[in-house]
Coordinates of C-alpha atoms in Angstrom, one line a residue:
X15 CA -1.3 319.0 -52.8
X16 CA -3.1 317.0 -55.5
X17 CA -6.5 317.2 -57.3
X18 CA -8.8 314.3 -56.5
X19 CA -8.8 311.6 -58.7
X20 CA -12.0 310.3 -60.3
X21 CA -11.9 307.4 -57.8
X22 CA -11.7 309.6 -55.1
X23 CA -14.8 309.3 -53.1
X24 CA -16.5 312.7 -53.0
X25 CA -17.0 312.8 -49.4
X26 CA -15.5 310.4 -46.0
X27 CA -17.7 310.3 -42.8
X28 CA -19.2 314.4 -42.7
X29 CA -16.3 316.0 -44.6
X30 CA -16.3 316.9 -48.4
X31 CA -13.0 316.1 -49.8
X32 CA -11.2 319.3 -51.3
X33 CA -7.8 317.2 -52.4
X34 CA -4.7 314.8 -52.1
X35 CA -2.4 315.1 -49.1
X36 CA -0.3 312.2 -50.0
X37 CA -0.6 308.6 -50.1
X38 CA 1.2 305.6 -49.2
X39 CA 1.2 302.0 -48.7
X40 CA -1.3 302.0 -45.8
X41 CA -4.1 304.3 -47.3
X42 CA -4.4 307.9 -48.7
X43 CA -4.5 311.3 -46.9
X44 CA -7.1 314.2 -48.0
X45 CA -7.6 317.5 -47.4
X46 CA -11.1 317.7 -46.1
X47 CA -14.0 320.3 -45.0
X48 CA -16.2 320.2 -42.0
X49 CA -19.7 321.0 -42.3
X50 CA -19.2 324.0 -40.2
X51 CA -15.5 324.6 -43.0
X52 CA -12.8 323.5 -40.2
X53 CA -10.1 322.3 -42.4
X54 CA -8.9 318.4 -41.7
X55 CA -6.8 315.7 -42.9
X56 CA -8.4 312.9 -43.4
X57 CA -6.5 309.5 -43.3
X58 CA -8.0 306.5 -45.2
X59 CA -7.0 303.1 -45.4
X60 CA -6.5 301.0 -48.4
X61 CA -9.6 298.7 -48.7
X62 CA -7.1 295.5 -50.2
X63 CA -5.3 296.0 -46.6
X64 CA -8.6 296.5 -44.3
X65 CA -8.6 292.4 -44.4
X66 CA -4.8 292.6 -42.4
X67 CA -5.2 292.1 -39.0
X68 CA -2.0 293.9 -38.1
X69 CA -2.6 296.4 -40.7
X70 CA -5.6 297.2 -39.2
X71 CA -4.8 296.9 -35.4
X72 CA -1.9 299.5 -36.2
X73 CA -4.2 301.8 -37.9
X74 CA -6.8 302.2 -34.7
X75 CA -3.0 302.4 -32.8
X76 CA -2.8 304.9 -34.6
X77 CA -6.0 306.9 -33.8
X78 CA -6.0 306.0 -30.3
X79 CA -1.9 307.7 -29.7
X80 CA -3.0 310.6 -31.6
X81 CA -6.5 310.8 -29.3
X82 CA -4.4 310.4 -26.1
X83 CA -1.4 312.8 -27.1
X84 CA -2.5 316.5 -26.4
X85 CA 0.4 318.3 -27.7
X86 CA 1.2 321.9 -29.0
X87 CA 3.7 319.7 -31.0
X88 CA 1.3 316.9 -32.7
X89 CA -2.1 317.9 -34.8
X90 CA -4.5 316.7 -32.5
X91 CA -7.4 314.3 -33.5
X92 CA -10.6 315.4 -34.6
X93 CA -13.1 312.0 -35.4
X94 CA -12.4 308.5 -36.8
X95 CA -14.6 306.1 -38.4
X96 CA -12.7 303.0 -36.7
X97 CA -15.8 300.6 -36.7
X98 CA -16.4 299.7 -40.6
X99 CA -14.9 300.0 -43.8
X100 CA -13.8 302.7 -45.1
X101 CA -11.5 302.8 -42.0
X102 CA -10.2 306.5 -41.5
X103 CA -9.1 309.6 -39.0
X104 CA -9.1 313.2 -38.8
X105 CA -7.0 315.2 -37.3
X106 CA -6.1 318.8 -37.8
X107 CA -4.8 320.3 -40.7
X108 CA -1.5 322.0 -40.4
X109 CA -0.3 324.4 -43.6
X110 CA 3.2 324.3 -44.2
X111 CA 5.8 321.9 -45.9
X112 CA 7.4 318.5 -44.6
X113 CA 11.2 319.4 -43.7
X114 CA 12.0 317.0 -45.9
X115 CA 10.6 319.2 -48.7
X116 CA 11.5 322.3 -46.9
X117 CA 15.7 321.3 -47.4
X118 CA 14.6 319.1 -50.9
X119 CA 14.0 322.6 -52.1
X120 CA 15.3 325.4 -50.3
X121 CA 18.9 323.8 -48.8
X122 CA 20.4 323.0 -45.6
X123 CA 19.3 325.2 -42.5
X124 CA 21.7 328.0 -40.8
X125 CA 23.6 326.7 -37.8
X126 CA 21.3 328.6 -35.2
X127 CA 18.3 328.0 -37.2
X128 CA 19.0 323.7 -36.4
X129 CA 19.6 324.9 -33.0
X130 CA 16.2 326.1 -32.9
X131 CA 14.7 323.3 -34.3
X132 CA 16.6 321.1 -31.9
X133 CA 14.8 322.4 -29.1
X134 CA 11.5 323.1 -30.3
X135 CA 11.9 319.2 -31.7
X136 CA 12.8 317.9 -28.2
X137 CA 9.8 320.0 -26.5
X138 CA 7.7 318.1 -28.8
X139 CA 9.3 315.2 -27.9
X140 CA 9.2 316.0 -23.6
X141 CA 5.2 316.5 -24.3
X142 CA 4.8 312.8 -26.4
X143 CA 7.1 310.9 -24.0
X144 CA 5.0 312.7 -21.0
X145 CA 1.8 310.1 -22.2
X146 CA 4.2 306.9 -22.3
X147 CA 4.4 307.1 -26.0
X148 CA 7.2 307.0 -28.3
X149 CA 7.1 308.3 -32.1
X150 CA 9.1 305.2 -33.8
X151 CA 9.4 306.9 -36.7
X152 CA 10.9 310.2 -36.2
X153 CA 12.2 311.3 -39.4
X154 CA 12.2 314.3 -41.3
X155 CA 9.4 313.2 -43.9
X156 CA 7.2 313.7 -40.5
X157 CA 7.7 316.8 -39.1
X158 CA 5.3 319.7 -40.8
X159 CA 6.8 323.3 -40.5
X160 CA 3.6 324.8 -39.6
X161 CA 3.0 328.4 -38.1
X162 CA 3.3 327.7 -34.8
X163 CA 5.8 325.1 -34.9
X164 CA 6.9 322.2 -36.0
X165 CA 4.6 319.6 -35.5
X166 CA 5.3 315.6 -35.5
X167 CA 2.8 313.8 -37.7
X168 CA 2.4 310.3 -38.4
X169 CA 2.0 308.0 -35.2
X170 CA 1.3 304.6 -36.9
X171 CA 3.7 302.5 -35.1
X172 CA 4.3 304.5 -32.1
X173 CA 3.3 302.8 -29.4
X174 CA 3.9 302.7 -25.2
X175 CA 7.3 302.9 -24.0
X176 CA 6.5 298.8 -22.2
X177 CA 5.5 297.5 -25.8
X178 CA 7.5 295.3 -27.8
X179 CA 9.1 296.6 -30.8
X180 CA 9.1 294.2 -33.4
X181 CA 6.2 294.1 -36.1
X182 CA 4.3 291.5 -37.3
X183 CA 7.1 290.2 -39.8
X184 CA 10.0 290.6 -37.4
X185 CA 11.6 293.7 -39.0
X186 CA 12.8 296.7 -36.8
X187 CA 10.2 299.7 -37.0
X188 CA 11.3 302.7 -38.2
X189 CA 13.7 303.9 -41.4
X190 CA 16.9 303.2 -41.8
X191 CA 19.3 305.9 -41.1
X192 CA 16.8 307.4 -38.4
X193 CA 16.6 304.1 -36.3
X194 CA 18.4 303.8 -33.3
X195 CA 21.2 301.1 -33.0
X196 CA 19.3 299.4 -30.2
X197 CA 16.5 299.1 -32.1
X198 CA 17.8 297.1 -34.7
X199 CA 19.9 294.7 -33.2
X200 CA 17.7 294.5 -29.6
X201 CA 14.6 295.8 -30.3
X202 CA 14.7 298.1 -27.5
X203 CA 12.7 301.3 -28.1
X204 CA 12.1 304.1 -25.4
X205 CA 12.4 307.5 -25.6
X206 CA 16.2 307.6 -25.9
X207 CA 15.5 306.0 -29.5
X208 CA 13.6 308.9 -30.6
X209 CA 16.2 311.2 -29.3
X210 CA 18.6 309.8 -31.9
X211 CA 15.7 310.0 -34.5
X212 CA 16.3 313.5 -33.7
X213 CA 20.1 313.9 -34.2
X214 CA 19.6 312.2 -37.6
X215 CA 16.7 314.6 -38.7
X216 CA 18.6 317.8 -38.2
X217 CA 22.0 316.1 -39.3
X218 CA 19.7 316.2 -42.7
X219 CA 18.8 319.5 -42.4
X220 CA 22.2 321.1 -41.3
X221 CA 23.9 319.3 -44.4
X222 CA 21.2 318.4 -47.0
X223 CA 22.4 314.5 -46.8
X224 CA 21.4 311.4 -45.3
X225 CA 22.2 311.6 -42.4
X226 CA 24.2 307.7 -42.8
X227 CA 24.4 307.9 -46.6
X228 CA 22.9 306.3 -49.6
X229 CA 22.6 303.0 -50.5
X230 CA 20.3 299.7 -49.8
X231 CA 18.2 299.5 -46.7
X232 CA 20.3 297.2 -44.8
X233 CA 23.9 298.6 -45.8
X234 CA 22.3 302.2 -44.2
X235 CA 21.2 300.2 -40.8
X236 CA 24.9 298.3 -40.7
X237 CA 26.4 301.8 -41.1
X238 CA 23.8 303.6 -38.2
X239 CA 25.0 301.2 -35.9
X240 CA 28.7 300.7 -36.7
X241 CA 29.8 304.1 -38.0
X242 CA 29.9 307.3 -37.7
X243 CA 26.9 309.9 -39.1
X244 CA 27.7 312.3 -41.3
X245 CA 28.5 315.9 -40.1
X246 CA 30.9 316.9 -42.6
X247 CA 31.2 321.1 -42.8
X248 CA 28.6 321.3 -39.7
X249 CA 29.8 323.7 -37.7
X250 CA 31.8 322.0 -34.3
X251 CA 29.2 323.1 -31.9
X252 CA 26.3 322.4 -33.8
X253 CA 28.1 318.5 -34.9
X254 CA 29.0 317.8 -31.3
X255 CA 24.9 318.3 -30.5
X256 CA 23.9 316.2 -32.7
X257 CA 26.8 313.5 -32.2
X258 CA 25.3 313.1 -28.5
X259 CA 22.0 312.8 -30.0
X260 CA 22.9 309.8 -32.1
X261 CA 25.6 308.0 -29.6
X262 CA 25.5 304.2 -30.4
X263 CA 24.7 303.7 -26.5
X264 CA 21.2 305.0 -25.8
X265 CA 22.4 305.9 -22.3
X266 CA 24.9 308.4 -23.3
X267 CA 22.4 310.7 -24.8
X268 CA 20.6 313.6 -24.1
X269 CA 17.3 313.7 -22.9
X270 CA 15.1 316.3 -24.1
X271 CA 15.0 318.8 -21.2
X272 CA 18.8 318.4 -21.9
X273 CA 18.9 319.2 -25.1
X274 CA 16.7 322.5 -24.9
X275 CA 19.1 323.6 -22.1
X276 CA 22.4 323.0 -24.4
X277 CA 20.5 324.8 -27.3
X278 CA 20.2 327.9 -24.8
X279 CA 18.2 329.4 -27.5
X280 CA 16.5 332.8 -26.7
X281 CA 14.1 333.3 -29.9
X282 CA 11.0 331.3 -30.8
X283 CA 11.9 328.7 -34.0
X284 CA 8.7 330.8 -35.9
X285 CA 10.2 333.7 -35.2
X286 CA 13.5 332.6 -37.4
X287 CA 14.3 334.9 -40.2
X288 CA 15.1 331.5 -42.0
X289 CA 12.0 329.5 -41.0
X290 CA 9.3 331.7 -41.4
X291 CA 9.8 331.7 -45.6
X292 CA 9.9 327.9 -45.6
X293 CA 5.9 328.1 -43.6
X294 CA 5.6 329.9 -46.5
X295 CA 5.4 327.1 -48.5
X296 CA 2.2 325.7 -47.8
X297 CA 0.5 324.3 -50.4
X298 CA -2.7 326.8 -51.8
X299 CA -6.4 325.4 -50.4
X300 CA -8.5 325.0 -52.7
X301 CA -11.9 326.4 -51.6
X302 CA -13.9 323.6 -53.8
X303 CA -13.1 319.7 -54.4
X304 CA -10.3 320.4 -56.9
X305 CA -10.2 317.3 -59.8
X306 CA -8.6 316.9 -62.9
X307 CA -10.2 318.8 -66.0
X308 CA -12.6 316.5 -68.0
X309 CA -12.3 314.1 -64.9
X310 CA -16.0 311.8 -64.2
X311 CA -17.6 312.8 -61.3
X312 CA -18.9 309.2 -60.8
X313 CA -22.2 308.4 -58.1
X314 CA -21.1 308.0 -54.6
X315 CA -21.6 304.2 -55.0
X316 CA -20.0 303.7 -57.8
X317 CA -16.7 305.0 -56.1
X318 CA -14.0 302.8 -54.2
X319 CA -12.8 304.6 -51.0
X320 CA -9.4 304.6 -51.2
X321 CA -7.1 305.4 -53.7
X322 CA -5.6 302.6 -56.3
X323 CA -4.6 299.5 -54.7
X324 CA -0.9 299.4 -54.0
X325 CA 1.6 298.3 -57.5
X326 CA 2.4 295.2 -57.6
X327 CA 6.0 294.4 -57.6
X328 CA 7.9 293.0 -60.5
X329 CA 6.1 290.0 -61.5
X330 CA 4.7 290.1 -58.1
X331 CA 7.9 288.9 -56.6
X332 CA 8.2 290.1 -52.8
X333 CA 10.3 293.8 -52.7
X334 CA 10.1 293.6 -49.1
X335 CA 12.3 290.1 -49.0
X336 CA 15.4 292.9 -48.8
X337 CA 14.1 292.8 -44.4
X338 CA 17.4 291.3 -42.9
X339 CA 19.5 291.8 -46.1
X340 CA 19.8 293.0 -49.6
X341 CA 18.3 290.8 -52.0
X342 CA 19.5 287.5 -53.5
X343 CA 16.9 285.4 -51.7
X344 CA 16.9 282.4 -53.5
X345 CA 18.4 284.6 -56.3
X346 CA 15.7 287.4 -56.3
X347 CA 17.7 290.4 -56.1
X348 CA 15.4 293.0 -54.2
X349 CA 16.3 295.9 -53.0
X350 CA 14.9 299.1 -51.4
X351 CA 16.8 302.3 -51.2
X352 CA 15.2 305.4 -48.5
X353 CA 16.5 309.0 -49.5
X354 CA 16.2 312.1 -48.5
X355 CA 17.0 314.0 -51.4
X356 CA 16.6 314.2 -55.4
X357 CA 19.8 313.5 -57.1
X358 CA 21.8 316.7 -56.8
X359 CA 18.2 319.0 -56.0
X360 CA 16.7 316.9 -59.3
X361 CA 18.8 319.2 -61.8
X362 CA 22.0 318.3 -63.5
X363 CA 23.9 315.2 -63.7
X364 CA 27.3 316.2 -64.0
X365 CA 29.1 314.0 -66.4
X366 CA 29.7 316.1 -69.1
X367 CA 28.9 316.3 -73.2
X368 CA 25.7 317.4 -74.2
X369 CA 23.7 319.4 -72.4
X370 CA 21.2 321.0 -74.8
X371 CA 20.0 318.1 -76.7
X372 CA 16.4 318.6 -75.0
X373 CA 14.7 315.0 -72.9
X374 CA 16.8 311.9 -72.9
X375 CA 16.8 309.1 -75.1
X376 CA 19.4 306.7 -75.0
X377 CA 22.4 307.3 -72.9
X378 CA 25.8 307.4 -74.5
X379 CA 29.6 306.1 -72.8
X380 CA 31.1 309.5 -71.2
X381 CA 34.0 307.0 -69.8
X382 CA 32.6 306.9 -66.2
X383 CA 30.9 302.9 -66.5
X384 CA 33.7 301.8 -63.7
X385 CA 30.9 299.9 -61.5
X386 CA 31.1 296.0 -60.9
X387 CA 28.5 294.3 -58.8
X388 CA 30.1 291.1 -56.7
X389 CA 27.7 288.6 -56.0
X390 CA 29.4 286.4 -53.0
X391 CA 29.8 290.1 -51.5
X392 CA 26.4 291.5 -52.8
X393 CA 27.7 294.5 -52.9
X394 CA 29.2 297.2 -55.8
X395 CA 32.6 298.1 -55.9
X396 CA 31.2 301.8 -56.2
X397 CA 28.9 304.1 -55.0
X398 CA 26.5 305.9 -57.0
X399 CA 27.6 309.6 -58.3
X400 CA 24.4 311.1 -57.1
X401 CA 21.6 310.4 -54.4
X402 CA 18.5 309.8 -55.9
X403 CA 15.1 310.7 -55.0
X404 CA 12.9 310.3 -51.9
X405 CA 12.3 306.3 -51.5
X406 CA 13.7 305.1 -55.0
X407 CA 13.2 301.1 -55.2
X408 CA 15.0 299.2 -57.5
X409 CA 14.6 295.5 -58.2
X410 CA 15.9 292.7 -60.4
X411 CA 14.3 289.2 -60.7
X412 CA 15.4 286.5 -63.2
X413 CA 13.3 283.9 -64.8
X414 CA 15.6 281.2 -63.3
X415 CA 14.2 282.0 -59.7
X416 CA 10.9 284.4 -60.0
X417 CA 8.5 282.6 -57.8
X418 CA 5.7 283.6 -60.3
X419 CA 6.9 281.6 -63.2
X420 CA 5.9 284.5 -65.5
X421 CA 9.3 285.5 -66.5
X422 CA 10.8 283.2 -69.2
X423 CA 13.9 281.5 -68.5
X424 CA 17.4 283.2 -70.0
X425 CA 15.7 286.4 -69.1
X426 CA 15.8 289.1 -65.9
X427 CA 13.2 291.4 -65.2
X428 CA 14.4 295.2 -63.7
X429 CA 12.0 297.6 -62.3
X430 CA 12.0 300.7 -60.1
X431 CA 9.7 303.2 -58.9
X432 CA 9.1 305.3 -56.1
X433 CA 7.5 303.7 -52.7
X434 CA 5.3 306.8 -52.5
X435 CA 4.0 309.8 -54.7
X436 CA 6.1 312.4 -55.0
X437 CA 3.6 315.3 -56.3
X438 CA 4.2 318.1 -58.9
X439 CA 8.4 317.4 -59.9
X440 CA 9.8 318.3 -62.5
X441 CA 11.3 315.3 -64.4
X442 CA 13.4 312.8 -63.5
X443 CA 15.2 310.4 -66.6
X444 CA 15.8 307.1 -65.3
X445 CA 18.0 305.0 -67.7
X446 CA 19.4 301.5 -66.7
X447 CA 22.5 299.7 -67.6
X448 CA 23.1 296.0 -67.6
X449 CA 27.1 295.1 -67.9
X450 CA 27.6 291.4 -68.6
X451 CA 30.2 289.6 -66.5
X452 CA 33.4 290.1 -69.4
X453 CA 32.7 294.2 -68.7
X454 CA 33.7 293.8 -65.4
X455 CA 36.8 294.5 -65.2
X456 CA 36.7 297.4 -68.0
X457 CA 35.2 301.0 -68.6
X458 CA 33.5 299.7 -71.1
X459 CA 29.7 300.6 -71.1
X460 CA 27.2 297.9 -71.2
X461 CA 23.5 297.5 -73.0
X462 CA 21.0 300.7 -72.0
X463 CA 17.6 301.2 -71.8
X464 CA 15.8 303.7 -73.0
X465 CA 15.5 306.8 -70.7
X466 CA 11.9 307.1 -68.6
X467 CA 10.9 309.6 -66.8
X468 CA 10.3 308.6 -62.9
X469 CA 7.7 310.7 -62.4
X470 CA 5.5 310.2 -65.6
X471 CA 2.1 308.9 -64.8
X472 CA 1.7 307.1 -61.4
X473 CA 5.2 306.9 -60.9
X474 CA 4.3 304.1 -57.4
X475 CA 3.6 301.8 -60.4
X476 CA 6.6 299.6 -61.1
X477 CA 8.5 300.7 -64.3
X478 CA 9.8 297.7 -65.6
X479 CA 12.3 296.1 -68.1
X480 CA 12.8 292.7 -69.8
X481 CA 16.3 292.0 -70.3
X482 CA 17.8 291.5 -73.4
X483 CA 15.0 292.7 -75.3
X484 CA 14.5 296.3 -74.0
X485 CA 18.2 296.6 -73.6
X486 CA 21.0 297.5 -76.8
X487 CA 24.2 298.9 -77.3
X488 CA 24.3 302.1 -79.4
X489 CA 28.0 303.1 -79.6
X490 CA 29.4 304.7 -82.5
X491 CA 25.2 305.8 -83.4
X492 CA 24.5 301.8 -84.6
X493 CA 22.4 299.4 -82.7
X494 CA 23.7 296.3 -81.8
X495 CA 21.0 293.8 -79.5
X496 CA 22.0 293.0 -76.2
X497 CA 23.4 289.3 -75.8
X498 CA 21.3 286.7 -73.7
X499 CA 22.3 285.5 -70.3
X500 CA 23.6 282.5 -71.0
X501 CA 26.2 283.7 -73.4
X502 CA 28.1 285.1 -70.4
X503 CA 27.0 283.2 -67.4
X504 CA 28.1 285.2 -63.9
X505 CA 27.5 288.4 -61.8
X506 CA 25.8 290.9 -63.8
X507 CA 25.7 294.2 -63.5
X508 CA 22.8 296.5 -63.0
X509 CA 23.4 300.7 -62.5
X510 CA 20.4 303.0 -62.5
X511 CA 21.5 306.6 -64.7
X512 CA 19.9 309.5 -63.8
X513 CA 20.2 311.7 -67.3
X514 CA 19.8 315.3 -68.4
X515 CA 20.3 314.6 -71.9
X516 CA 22.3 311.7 -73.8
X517 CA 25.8 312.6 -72.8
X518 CA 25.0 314.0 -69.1
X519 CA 24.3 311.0 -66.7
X520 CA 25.4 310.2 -63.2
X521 CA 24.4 306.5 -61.9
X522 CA 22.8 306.9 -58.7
X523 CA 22.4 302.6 -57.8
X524 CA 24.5 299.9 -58.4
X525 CA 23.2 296.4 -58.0
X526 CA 23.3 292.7 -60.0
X527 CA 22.5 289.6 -60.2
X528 CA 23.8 286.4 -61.3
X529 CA 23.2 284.0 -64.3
X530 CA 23.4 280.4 -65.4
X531 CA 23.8 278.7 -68.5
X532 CA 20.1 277.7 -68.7
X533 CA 18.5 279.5 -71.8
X534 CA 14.8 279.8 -72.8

C-alpha cells in the first residue's frame, strides 16, 4: 500500500481516500473510507481511456459481474459511479496479500497446504460458474489471501459462459501461462478454462515458477498449449492434480465439485498452520489519507481523478504489436514478458566476482555472454539465467522502422519497465548489453549500459536507451565507444543483466534486432 500522490483526488463519490492499492493500465485502485468508516476499494478509471468505447463497456462489465456474483469467494460490490466521469467501483476491502506476493516473498506452499487451496479455489469457482460467469483471468496476481479465504478479485473481462471470447483487438483474454489451450487457438471459454487457470495458479505456488516458464508472451502461449507445465519436485499426488487441471483437452478435466472431492481435505485453508502467517501480511491501514511528506495538498478542482496517464512506449511505437507474435513487425522488435517472480526472490545474481563493491555501475565480462539472437528464427539460442520480475517489458525499436520518425537513422532505441507498479522493493539493477553481429559466435561481451535501478521513480515509465551513444565497452578499466550499426550490418543482440554489483550479473532476456547499412 502506497501514500496518495499529490494528484490523487482527495475524495471519489462519498469515500475519503486513505491510499494506493495498485494501479494499472485501466485505472488506479484506492483504499477508501465510508462516511459511516467501512473500509473499500475503490477502482478508478484512467480519464485518457474513459473516451474507449470497449475500455469503458468492459469497465461497467466489470461492475455489473461483481454486482450479480454473491460469493463467500469474491469481495462483493458496494456502489459505482458508472454514469460520468470519473468512472469507478467499490467493493469490499479484503486485508491480506495477493498469492502472488505471498510465494514472491515467503516461497512455495507445503504439499497439503496447495491441496487446500485447491479446494477452497474450486469452491470459489462452483459459486462464480453457479451465475453463468467465468473469471477469464484466473491467475495468481488475483487471488487475495484474506481471513476467511481466499478471495478472487478482478472481474474485468469475465463475462457469461454464451459470450464470445475475443476482445476488441482480436487477442485471446487472459495471461499467458494461465490461459487455457482452447482459448487461444479457438476462443472457446467456459468454465473448464478457468479450471486450468487453476492448475497453473497452484503449479506456481507448489514450485515458485511459472507455471510454463519464462520468456516472451507468445513463446509462453505456444508452450501452454503444446507442452507440458512445469511440476518438477511436486510431490506425485499433488503433480497428478494439477496435471488434470491443465489437460490440453478441456473435456478431460476436473470440474470443481471434482476437484474438492479428490483434495478430500478435512481442515479449513484458514485454519493452515502455513496460511494463516501469509494473512498476516496485510498491508497496515492507515487511519488518515496517508501522502508523501512535503507533498501539495492541491483544491479538489485543481486535481485529475486518476492517476498519471499510462507511459508512453518507446518513441510511442506500439508494445502491444507482440499480440500474435514476438516483435519484428515491420522491424519493430516489441516484446512483453509476464512473470511471476523477481529474479531469484530479487537478491543475488549468481555469476561470480565481486560482491561487495556496493550499487552497480557498469557491468564487467565474468565469461558467461554465450547469447546470440537469430533473426529469421526470432528467437535466442539461450534462455535467460534468471526470471525476472513481475511483468518485465522489454522493447527495441530502430530508426530504420520506428513509425514516429523521432529516432535518427543508424540508431536503435531499447527500453524496459514494468507493466504495473510494483510498491516498496528493494532494488533491482537493470544493465543492458548490445552484441554486434561479429560477437556472435564468441563469448565475447558486447557494449553495456550503465546499470539503472528498475524500481527508481515510477518505474511504469519506459527506461530508455539510445544505442551507440549510451552504450561502451569498458574491458581492461578503458572506455572504448560502441560502433554504429552500419559498421556491422545483421542480427544484433540485445540481453537484459540483472546486477548485484559489477562482477555479479545473470541476463534474465535475450532479444535483437536487425540492421542495415543505412547510416544517419
Amino acid at each position: 500500500m502506497d501514500a496518495l500522490r499529490a494528484q490523487d483526488p482527495p475524495r471519489i463519490g462519498d469515500y475519503v481516500l486513505l491510499a494506493r492499492i495498485g494501479a494499472g493500465g485501466m485505472g488506479v485502485v484506492y483504499l477508501g473510507r465510508s462516511p459511516g468508516g467501512r473500509l473499500v476499494a475503490v477502482k478508478v478509471v484512467r480519464e485518457e481511456i474513459t473516451g474507449h468505447p470497449e475500455a469503458l463497456a468492459r469497465f461497467r462489465r466489470e461492475a455489473e459481474t461483481v454486482r450479480a456474483v454473491r460469493s463467500a469467494y469474491t469481495a462483493n460490490l458496494i456502489d459505482a459511479g458508472l454514469d460520468a466521469a470519473p468512472y469507478w467501483i467499490a467493493t469490499e476491502y479484503v486485508a491480506g496479500p495477493t498469492l502472488a506476493r505471498a510465494v514472491r516473498e515467503r516461497g512455495p506452499f507445503p504439499v497439503v497446504t496447495c491441496r487446500r487451496l485447491i479446494a477452497a479455489m474450486a469452491e470459489g469457482l462452483a459459486s462464480v460458474h453457479a451465475y453463468g460467469v467465468t473469471h477469464r483471468d484466473l491467475k495468481p496476481q488475483n487471488v487475495l489471501l484474506g481471513s476467511q479465504g481466499p478471495q478472487l478479485i478482478d472481474f474485468g473481462i469475465a463475462r457469461g459462459v454464451e459470450q464470445t471470447a475475443l476482445t476488441q483487438d482480436g487477442q485471446a483474454p487472459g495471461t499467458p501461462g494461465f490461459t487455457a489451450p482452447e482459448v487461444l487457438t479457438r476462443n472457446e471459454v467456459g468454465a473448464a478454462a478457468d479450471v486450468f487457470a487453476l492448475g497453473a495458479t497452484v503449479a506456481y505456488a507448489a514450485t515458485g515458477r511459472a507455471p510454463f516458464g519464462g520468456g516472451d508472451a507468445a513463446a509462453v502461449s505456444y508452450r501452454a498449449v503444446h507442452e507440458e507445465i512445469d511440476t518438477a519436485g511436486v510431490e506425485p499426488g499433488l503433480a497428478a492434480l494439477i496435471r488434470a487441471c491443465v489437460e490440453k483437452d478441456p473435456a478431460r478435466r476436473p470440474g470443481p465439485a471434482e476437484l474438492i472431492r479428490w483434495c478430500a481435505v478435512d481442515t479449513a485453508l484458514v485454519d493452515d498452520p502455513a496460511y494463516q502467517p501469509l494473512v498476516a501480511m496485510a498491508d497496515v491501514v492507515p487511519d488518515t489519507p496517508q501522502r508523501p511528506p512535503n507533498a501539495p495538498v492541491l483544491a479538489i478542482h485543481d486535481l485529475p481523478t486518476q492517476g498519471p496517464p499510462p507511459p508512453p512506449p518507446p518513441s510511442r511505437s506500439n508494445p502491444w504489436l507482440v499480440a500474435a507474435g514476438v516483435g519484428a513487425v515491420v522491424g519493430i522488435a516489441v516484446a512483453t514478458a509476464v512473470w511471476l517472480l523477481p529474479g531469484n526472490g530479487g537478491g543475488n545474481g549468481g555469476g561470480g566476482g565481486d560482491k561487495s563493491g556496493g550499487p552497480p555501475e557498469y557491468i564487467q565480462d565474468i565469461g558467461t555472454s554465450r547469447h546470440a539472437w537469430n533473426g529469421l528464427r526470432e528467437s535466442c539460442n539461450l534462455p535467460g539465467e534468471e526470471q525476472p520480475p513481475l511483468q518485465f517489458q522489454y522493447a527495441v525499436t530502430t530508426g530504420e522502422n520506428d513509425p514516429s520518425g523521432e529516432i535518427p537513422l543508424g540508431k536503435a532505441e531499447i527500453g524496459y519497465r514494468l507493466k504495473n507498479e510494483e510498491p516498496n522493493l528493494p532494488p533491482y539493477y537493470v544493465s543492458v548489453e548490445v552484441k554486434p553481429p561479429h560477437l556472435l559466435d564468441t563469448d565475447d561481451f558486447g557494449y553495456v549500459s550503465k546499470a539503472a535501478d528498475l524500481y527508481e521513480g515510477d518505474e511504469t515509465q519506459w527506461k530508455n536507451l539510445v544505442y551507440p551513444d549510451d552504450f561502451s565497452d569498458r574491458a581492461g578499466g578503458k572506455v572504448r565507444p560502441a560502433p554504429p550499426l552500419a559498421d556491422d550490418p545483421g542480427e544484433w543482440t540485445v540481453v537484459y543483466h540483472h546486477a548485484t554489483s559489477d562482477k555479479n550479473h545473470r541476463s534474465v532476456v535475450c532479444h535483437g534486432f536487425m540492421a542495415d547499412t543505412v547510416s544517419e
